[in-house]
Short mmCIF file of C-alpha atoms in Angstrom, two decimals:
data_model
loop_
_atom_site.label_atom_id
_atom_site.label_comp_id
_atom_site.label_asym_id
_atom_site.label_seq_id
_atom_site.Cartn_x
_atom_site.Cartn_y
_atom_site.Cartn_z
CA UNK A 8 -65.44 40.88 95.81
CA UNK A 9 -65.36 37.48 96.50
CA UNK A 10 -67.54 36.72 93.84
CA UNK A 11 -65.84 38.71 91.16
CA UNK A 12 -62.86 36.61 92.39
CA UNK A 13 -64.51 33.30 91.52
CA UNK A 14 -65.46 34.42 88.36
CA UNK A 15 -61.86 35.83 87.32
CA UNK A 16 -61.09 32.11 88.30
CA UNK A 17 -63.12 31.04 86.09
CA UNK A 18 -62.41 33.16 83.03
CA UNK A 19 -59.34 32.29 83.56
CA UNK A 20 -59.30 28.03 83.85
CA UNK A 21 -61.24 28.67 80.33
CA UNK A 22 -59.12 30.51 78.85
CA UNK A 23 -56.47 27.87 79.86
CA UNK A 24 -58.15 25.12 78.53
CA UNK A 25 -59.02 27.32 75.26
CA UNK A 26 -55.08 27.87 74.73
CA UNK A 27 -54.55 24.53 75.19
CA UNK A 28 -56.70 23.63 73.24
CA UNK A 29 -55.47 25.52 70.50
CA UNK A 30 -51.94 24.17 71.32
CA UNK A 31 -52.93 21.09 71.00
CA UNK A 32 -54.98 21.29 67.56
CA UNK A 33 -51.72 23.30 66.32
CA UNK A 34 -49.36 20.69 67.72
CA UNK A 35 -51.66 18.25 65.86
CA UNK A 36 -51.40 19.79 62.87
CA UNK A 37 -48.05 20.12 62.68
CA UNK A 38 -47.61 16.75 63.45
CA UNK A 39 -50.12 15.98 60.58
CA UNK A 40 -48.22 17.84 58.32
CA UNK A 41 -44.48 16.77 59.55
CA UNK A 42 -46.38 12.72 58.94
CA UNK A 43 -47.67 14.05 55.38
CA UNK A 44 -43.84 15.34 54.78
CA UNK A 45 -42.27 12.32 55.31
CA UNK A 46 -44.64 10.35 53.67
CA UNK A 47 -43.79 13.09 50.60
CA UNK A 48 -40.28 12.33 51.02
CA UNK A 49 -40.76 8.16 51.17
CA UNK A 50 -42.62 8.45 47.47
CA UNK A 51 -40.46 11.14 46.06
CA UNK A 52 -37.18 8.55 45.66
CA UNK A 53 -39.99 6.26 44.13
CA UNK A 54 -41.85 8.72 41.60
CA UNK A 55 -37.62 9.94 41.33
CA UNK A 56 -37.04 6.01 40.23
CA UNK A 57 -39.99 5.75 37.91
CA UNK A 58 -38.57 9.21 36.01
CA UNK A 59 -35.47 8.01 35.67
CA UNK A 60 -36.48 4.48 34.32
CA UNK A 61 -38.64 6.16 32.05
CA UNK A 62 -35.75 8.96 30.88
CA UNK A 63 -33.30 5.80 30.63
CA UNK A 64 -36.00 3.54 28.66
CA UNK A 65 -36.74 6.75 26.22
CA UNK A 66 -32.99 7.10 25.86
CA UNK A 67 -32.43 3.46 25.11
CA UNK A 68 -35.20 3.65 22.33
CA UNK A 69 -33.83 6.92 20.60
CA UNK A 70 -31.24 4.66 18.89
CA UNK A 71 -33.27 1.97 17.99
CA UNK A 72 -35.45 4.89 16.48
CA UNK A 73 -32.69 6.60 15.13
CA UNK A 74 -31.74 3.49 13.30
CA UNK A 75 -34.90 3.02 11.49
CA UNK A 76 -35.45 6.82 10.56
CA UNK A 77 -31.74 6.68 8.85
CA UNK A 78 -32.96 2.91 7.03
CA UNK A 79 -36.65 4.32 6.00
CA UNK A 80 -34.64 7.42 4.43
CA UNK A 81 -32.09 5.61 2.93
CA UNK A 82 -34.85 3.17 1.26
CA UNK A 83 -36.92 6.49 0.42
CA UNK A 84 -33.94 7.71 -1.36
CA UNK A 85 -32.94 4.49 -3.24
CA UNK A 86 -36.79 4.13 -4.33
CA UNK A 87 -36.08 7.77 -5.37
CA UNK A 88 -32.85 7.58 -7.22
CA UNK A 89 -34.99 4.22 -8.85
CA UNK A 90 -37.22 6.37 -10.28
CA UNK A 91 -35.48 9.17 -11.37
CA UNK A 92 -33.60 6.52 -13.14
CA UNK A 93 -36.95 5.57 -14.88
CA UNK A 94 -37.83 9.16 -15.93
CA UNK A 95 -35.45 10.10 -18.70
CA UNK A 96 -35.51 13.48 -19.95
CA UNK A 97 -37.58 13.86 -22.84
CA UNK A 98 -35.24 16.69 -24.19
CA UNK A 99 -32.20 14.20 -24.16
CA UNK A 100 -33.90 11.82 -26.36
CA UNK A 101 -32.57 11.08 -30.16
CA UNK A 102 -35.41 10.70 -31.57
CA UNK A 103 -34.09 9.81 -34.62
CA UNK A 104 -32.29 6.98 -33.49
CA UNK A 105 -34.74 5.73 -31.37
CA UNK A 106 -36.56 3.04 -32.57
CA UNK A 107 -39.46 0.22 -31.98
CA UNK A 108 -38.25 -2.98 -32.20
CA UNK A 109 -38.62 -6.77 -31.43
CA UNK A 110 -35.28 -7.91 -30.25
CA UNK A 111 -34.85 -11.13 -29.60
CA UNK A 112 -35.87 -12.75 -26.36
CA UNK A 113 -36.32 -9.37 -25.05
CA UNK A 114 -39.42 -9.04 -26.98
CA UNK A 115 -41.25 -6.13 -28.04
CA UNK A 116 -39.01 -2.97 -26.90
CA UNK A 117 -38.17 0.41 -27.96
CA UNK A 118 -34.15 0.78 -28.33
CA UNK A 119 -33.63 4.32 -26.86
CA UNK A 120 -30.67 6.90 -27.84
CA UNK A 121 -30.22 9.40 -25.18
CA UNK A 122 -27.78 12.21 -25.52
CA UNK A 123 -25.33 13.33 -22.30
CA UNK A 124 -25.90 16.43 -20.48
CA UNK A 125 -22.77 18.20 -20.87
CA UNK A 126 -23.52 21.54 -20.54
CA UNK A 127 -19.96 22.44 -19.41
CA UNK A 128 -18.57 20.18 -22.51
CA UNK A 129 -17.27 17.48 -20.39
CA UNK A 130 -17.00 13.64 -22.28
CA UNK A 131 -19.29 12.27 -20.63
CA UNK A 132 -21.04 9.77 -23.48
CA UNK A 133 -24.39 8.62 -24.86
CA UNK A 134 -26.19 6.80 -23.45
CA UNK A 135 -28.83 3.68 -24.60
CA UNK A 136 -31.45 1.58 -23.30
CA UNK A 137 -33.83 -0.55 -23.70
CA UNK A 138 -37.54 0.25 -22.59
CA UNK A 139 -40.64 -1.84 -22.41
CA UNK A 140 -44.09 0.06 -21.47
CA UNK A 141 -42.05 3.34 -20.57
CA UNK A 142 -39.67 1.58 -18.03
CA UNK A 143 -36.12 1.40 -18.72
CA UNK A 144 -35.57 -2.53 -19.18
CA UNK A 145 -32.11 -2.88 -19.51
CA UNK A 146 -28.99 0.04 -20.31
CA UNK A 147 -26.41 -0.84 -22.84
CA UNK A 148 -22.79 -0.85 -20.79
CA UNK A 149 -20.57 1.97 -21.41
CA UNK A 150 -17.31 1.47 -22.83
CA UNK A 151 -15.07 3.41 -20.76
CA UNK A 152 -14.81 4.17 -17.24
CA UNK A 153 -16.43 7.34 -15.77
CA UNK A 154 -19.15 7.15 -18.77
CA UNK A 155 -17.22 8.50 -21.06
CA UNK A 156 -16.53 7.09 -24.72
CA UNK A 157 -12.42 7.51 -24.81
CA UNK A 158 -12.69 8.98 -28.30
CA UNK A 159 -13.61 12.67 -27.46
CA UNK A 160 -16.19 15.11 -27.16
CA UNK A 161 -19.48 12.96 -28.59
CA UNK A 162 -21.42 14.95 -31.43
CA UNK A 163 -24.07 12.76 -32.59
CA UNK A 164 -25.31 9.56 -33.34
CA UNK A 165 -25.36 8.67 -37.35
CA UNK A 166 -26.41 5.28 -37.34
CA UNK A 167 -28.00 2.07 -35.26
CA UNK A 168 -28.41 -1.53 -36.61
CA UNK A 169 -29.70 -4.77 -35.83
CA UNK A 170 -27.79 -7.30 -37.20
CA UNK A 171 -26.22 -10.92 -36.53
CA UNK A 172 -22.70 -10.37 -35.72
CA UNK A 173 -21.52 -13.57 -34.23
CA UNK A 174 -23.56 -16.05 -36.63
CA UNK A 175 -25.67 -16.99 -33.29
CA UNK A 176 -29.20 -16.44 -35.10
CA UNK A 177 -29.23 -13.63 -32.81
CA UNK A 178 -29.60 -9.98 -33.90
CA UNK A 179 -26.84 -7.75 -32.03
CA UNK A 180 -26.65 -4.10 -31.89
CA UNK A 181 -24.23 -1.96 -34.09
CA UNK A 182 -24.29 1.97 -33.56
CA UNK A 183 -22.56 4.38 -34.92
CA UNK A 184 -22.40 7.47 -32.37
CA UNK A 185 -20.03 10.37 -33.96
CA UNK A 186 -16.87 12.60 -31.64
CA UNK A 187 -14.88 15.11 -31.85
CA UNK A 188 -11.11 15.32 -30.32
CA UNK A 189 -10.53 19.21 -30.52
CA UNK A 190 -7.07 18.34 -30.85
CA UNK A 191 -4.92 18.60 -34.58
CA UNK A 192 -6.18 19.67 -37.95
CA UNK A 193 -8.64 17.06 -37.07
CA UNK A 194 -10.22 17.24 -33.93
CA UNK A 195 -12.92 20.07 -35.37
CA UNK A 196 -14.23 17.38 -37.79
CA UNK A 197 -16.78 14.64 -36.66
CA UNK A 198 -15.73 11.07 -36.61
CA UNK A 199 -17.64 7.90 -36.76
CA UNK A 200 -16.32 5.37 -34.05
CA UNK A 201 -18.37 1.99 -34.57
CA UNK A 202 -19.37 -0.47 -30.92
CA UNK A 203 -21.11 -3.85 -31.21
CA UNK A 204 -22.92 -5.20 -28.54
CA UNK A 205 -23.63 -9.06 -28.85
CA UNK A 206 -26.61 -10.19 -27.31
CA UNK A 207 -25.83 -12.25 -24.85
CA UNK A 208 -29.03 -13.60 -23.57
CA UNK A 209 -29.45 -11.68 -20.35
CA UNK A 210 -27.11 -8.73 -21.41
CA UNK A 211 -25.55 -7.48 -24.21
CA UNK A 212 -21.04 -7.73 -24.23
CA UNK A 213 -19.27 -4.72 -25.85
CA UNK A 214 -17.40 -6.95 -28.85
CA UNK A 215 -14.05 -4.60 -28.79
CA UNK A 216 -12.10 -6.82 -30.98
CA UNK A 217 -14.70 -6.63 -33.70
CA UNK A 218 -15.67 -2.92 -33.01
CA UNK A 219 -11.49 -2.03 -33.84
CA UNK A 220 -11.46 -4.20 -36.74
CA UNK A 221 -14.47 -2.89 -38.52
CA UNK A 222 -12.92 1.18 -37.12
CA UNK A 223 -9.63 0.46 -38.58
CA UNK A 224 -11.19 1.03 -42.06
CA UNK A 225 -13.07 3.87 -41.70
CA UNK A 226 -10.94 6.86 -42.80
CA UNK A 227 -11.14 9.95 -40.47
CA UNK A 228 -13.10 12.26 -42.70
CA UNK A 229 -15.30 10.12 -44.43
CA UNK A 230 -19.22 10.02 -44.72
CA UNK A 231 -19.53 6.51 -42.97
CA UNK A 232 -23.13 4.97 -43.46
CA UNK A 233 -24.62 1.87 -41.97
CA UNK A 234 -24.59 0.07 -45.06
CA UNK A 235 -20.90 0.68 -45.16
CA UNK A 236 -20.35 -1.03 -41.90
CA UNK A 237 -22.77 -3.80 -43.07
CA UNK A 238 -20.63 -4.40 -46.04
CA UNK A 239 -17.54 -4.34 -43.78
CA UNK A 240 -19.07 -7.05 -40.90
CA UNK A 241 -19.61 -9.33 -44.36
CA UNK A 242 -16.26 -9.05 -45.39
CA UNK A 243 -14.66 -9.40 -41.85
CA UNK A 244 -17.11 -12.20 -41.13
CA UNK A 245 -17.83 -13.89 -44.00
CA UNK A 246 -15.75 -16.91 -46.16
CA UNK A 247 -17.49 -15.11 -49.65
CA UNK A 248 -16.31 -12.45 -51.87
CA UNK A 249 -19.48 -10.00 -52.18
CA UNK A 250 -22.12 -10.63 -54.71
CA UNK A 251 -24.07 -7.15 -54.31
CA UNK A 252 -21.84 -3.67 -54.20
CA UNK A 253 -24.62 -1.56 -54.11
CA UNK A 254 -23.70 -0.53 -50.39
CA UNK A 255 -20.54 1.63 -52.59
CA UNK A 256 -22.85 4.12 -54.52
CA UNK A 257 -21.87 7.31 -53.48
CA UNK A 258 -19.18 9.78 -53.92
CA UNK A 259 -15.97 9.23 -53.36
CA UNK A 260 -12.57 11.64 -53.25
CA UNK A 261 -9.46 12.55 -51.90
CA UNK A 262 -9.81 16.16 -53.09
CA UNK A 263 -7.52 18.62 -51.77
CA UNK A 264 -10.70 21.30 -51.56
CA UNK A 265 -12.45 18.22 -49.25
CA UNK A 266 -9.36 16.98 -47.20
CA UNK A 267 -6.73 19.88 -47.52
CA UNK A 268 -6.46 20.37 -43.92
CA UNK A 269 -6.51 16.64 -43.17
CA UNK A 270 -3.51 15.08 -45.73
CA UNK A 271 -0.17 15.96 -45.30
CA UNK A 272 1.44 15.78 -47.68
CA UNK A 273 -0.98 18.01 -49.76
CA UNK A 274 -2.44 14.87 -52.71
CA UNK A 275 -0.66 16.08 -56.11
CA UNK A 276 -4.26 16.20 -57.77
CA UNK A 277 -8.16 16.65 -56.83
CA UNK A 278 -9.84 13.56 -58.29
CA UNK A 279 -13.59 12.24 -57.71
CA UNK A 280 -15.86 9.10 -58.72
CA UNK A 281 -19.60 9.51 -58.74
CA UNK A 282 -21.25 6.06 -58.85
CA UNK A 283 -24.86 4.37 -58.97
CA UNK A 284 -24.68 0.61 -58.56
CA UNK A 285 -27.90 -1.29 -59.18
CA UNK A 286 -28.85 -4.67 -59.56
CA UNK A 287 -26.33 -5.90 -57.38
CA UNK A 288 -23.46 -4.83 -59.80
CA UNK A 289 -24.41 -2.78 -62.52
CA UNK A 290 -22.21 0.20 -62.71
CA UNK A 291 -23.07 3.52 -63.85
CA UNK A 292 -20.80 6.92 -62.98
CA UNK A 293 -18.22 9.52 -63.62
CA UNK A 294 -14.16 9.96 -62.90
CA UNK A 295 -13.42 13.48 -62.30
CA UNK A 296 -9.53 14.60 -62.04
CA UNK A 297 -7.78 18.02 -61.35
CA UNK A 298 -3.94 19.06 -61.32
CA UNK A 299 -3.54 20.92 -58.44
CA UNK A 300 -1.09 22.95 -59.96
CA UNK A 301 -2.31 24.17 -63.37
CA UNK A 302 -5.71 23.42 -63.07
CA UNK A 303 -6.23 21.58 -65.99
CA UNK A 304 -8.98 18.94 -65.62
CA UNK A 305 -10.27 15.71 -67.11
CA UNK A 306 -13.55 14.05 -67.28
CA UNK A 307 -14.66 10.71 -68.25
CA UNK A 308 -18.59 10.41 -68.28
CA UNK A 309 -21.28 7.66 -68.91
CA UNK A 310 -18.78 4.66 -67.53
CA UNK A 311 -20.82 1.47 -67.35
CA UNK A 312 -19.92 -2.19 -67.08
CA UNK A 313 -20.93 -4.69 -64.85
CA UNK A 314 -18.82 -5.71 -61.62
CA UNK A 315 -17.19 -9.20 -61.19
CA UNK A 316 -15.31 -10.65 -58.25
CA UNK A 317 -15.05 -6.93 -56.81
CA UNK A 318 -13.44 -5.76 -60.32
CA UNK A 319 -14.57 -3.17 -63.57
CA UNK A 320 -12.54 -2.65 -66.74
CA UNK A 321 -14.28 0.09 -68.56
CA UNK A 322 -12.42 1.22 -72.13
CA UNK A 323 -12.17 4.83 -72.96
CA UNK A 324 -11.00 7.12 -76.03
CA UNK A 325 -11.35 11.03 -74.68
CA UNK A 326 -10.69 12.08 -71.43
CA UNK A 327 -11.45 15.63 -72.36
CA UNK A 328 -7.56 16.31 -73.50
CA UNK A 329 -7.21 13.42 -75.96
CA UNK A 330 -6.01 10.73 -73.71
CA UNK A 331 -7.66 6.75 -74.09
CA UNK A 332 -6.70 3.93 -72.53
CA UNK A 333 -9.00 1.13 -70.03
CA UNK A 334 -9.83 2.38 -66.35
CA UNK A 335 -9.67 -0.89 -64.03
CA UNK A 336 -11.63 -0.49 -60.69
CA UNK A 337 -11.57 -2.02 -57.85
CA UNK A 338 -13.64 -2.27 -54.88
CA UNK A 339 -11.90 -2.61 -51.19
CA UNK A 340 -13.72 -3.26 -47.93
CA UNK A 341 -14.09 0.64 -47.56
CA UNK A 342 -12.57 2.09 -50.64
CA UNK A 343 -12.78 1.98 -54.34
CA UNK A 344 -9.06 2.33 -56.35
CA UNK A 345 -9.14 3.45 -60.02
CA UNK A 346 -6.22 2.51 -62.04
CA UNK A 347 -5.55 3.59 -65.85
CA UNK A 348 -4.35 0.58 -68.12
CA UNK A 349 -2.36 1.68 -71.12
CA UNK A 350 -2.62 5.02 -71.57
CA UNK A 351 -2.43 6.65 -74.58
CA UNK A 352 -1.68 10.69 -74.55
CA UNK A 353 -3.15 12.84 -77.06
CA UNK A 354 -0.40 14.24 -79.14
CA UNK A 355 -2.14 17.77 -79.45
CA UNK A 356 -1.65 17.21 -75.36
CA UNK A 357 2.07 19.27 -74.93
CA UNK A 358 1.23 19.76 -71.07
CA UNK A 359 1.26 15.36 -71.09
CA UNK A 360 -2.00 15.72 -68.12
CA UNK A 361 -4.55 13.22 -68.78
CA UNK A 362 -6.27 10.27 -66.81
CA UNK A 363 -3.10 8.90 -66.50
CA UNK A 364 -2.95 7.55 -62.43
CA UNK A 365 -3.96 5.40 -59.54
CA UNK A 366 -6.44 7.21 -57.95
CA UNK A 367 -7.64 5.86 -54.21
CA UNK A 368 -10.99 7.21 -53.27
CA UNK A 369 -11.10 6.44 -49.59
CA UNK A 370 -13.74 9.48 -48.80
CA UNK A 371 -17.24 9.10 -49.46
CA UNK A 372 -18.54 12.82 -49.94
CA UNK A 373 -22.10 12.34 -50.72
CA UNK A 374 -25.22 10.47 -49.80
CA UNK A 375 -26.64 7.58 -52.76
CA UNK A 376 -29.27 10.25 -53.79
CA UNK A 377 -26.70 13.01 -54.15
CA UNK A 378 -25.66 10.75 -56.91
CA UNK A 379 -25.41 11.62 -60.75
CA UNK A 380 -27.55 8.93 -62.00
CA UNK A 381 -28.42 7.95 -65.75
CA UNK A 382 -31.06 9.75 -67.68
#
C-alpha cells in the first residue's frame, strides 16, 4: 500500500511538471506569436506608407503621361493630315490642264489642275498646285472664302497660261476655269471667269483688278480661248495698237438660233462672220445675214483684204439679192463690228433686205479649224 502510494506520488509530481510544461511552451508561444503580431502591426503603417507613396507617385505621373499621349497623337495626326495633303487623288486630276513646266525661280515643276469633290454639288472650287518630285510644292490661293470661286457651280477648266502680266520678266499664271450659276436663262450655260496670279517670288497674289478688267469683255456665251485673253492682256497692258490679229479667226455671231435664250430683246436678224487671218493680217472669210422674220438671207463670200490699224474695207457688188456697197470692219478687244458703207439696193429687190447694217459679232461660235478657209 504504502508503496503504491509513493508511486501515485510520483505519477502524479510528473504529470505536474508535464502540464506545466506544456503551459509554459503554450504560454511561450503565444507570447511568440502576440511579439510576431505587433511586430506585424509596427511594419504594416510602413509597407501602408510605401503603397500609398507609390499610388500617389503613379497618380502624379498619369498626367504628365496623359500629356504626352494627347501631344504624340496630336503630332501623329498633323504628320497625317501632312500627308494626306501630299497624296492627291489621282481621279481628281485634269489631266489636260496639267502641265510640266519651268517656272521661274521655282524651277522645274509640274502645274497641277485638280477638280473639287462635290459629289452633293456644293461650290466648293478647283483647286491648283504646284508639285516638284510628286510633293505638292506650293497651292495657288483661292479666291473666295470657304474655297469656293463666288461665280457658281465650277464646270471645267478651258484654259491655263504662262505669261508676263506685270512687265516684271516674270511669267505669271492665267487660267481660265469655266461655272455655272443655275440661276436665269443663263445659269445652264458655262461661263469662262479669267484669275491671274502674279508671281510674287515666294507666292503667287490673285491680281483682281486685272482679272475684272480682262472678264468685263468676255460676253456670257461666248467660246473664250486663251489666245483671246492673250490678245486682251496686250491691249489692257500695252501702249501699241496690235500688229498680228490672228488670235480673231474664228466664228463669230449674235444669231438668234445661238443666243435666243440669252438676248432680250430677241436681235432683229441672225448674222455670222467666218474668218481665217494669216500672216499677221491677211483676211480671208464670209458675212452671213438672216431676217428673222421672212427668212430671206444674204451672203457675201471670198472677202479678202489686208488689216491696218485694227480696220478692213472690203468692196462688194452682190450680196445674193442685188445689193453692193463697201463692208468696213473693225476689230475690238473681244469683238469684231461689220458696218455697210453706201449701200446700194438692187432694184429687182421690192422686199428692200440686203447687207444693209451694223452687225456686232461679240460670240465666237467655233474653234480656228472649224473655219471656212480658202481653197
Amino acid at each position: 500500500m504504502e508503496i503504491a502510494a509513493a508511486l501515485l506520488l510520483l505519477v502524479g509530481c510528473a504529470g505536474q511538471e508535464i502540464q506545466k510544461q506544456t503551459d509554459s511552451d503554450t504560454a511561450s508561444q503565444l507570447q511568440q506569436n502576440t511579439k510576431e503580431g505587433s511586430i506585424a502591426d509596427e511594419r504594416m503603417p510602413e509597407q501602408s506608407k510605401e503603397t500609398e507613396q507609390s499610388e500617389e507617385s503613379e497618380q502624379s505621373g498619369l498626367p504628365e503621361r496623359t500629356a504626352q499621349l494627347k501631344e504624340t497623337e496630336r503630332v501623329s495626326k498633323e504628320e497625317s493630315d501632312d500627308q494626306a495633303k501630299n497624296k492627291l487623288d489621282a481621279d481628281r486630276i485634269i489631266e489636260e490642264q496639267s502641265f510640266q513646266v519651268k517656272l521661274n525661280d521655282w524651277g522645274e515643276v509640274r502645274f497641277l489642275s485638280y477638280e473639287p469633290d462635290s459629289p452633293n454639288g456644293d461650290l466648293e472650287d478647283v483647286t491648283f498646285y504646284l508639285l516638284k518630285n510628286e510633293e505638292i510644292l506650293y497651292q495657288f490661293p483661292y479666291i473666295s472664302e470657304n474655297h469656293t470661286s463666288g461665280y457658281g457651280l465650277y464646270w471645267d477648266v478651258k484654259f491655263v497660261i504662262f505669261t508676263d502680266t506685270n512687265a516684271d520678266g516674270k511669267e505669271d499664271v492665267v487660267i481660265g476655269p469655266e461655272y455655272m450659276t443655275g440661276i436665269g436663262p443663263q445659269g445652264a450655260v458655262p461661263h469662262v471667269e479669267v484669275r491671274i496670279y502674279e508671281d510674287c517670288g515666294d507666292d503667287f497674289t490673285y491680281n483682281e483688278e486685272l482679272s475684272d478688267k480682262i472678264n468685263g469683255y468676255l460676253p456670257w456665251v461666248s467660246n473664250v480661248l486663251a489666245k483671246d485673253i492673250n490678245r486682251l492682256l496686250q491691249l489692257i497692258n500695252g501702249n501699241e495698237p496690235l500688229t498680228n490679229y490672228e488670235s480673231y479667226s474664228g466664228n463669230w455671231t449674235v444669231s438668234p438660233g445661238y443666243v435666243v435664250a440669252y438676248e432680250n430683246p430677241m436681235p432683229d436678224s441672225g448674222n455670222r462672220l467666218t474668218c481665217s487671218i494669216s500672216n499677221g493680217n491677211e483676211f480671208y472669210g464670209t458675212l452671213f445675214t438672216e431676217q428673222e422674220t421672212t427668212g430671206q438671207i444674204t451672203s457675201l463670200e471670198n472677202i479678202a483684204g489686208t488689216i491696218q490699224n485694227g480696220e478692213l474695207f472690203y468692196k462688194f457688188t452682190d450680196d445674193g439679192q442685188g445689193g453692193a456697197g463697201t463692208l468696213h470692219i473693225t476689230f475690238l478687244p473681244n469683238q469684231i463690228n461689220v458696218e455697210v458703207l453706201n449701200f446700194q439696193n438692187a432694184e429687182e429687190n421690192v422686199s428692200g433686205y440686203g447687207t444693209s447694217a451694223i452687225y456686232e459679232m461679240t460670240i465666237r461660235e467655233y474653234e480656228q479649224d472649224d473655219c471656212l478657209l480658202p481653197e
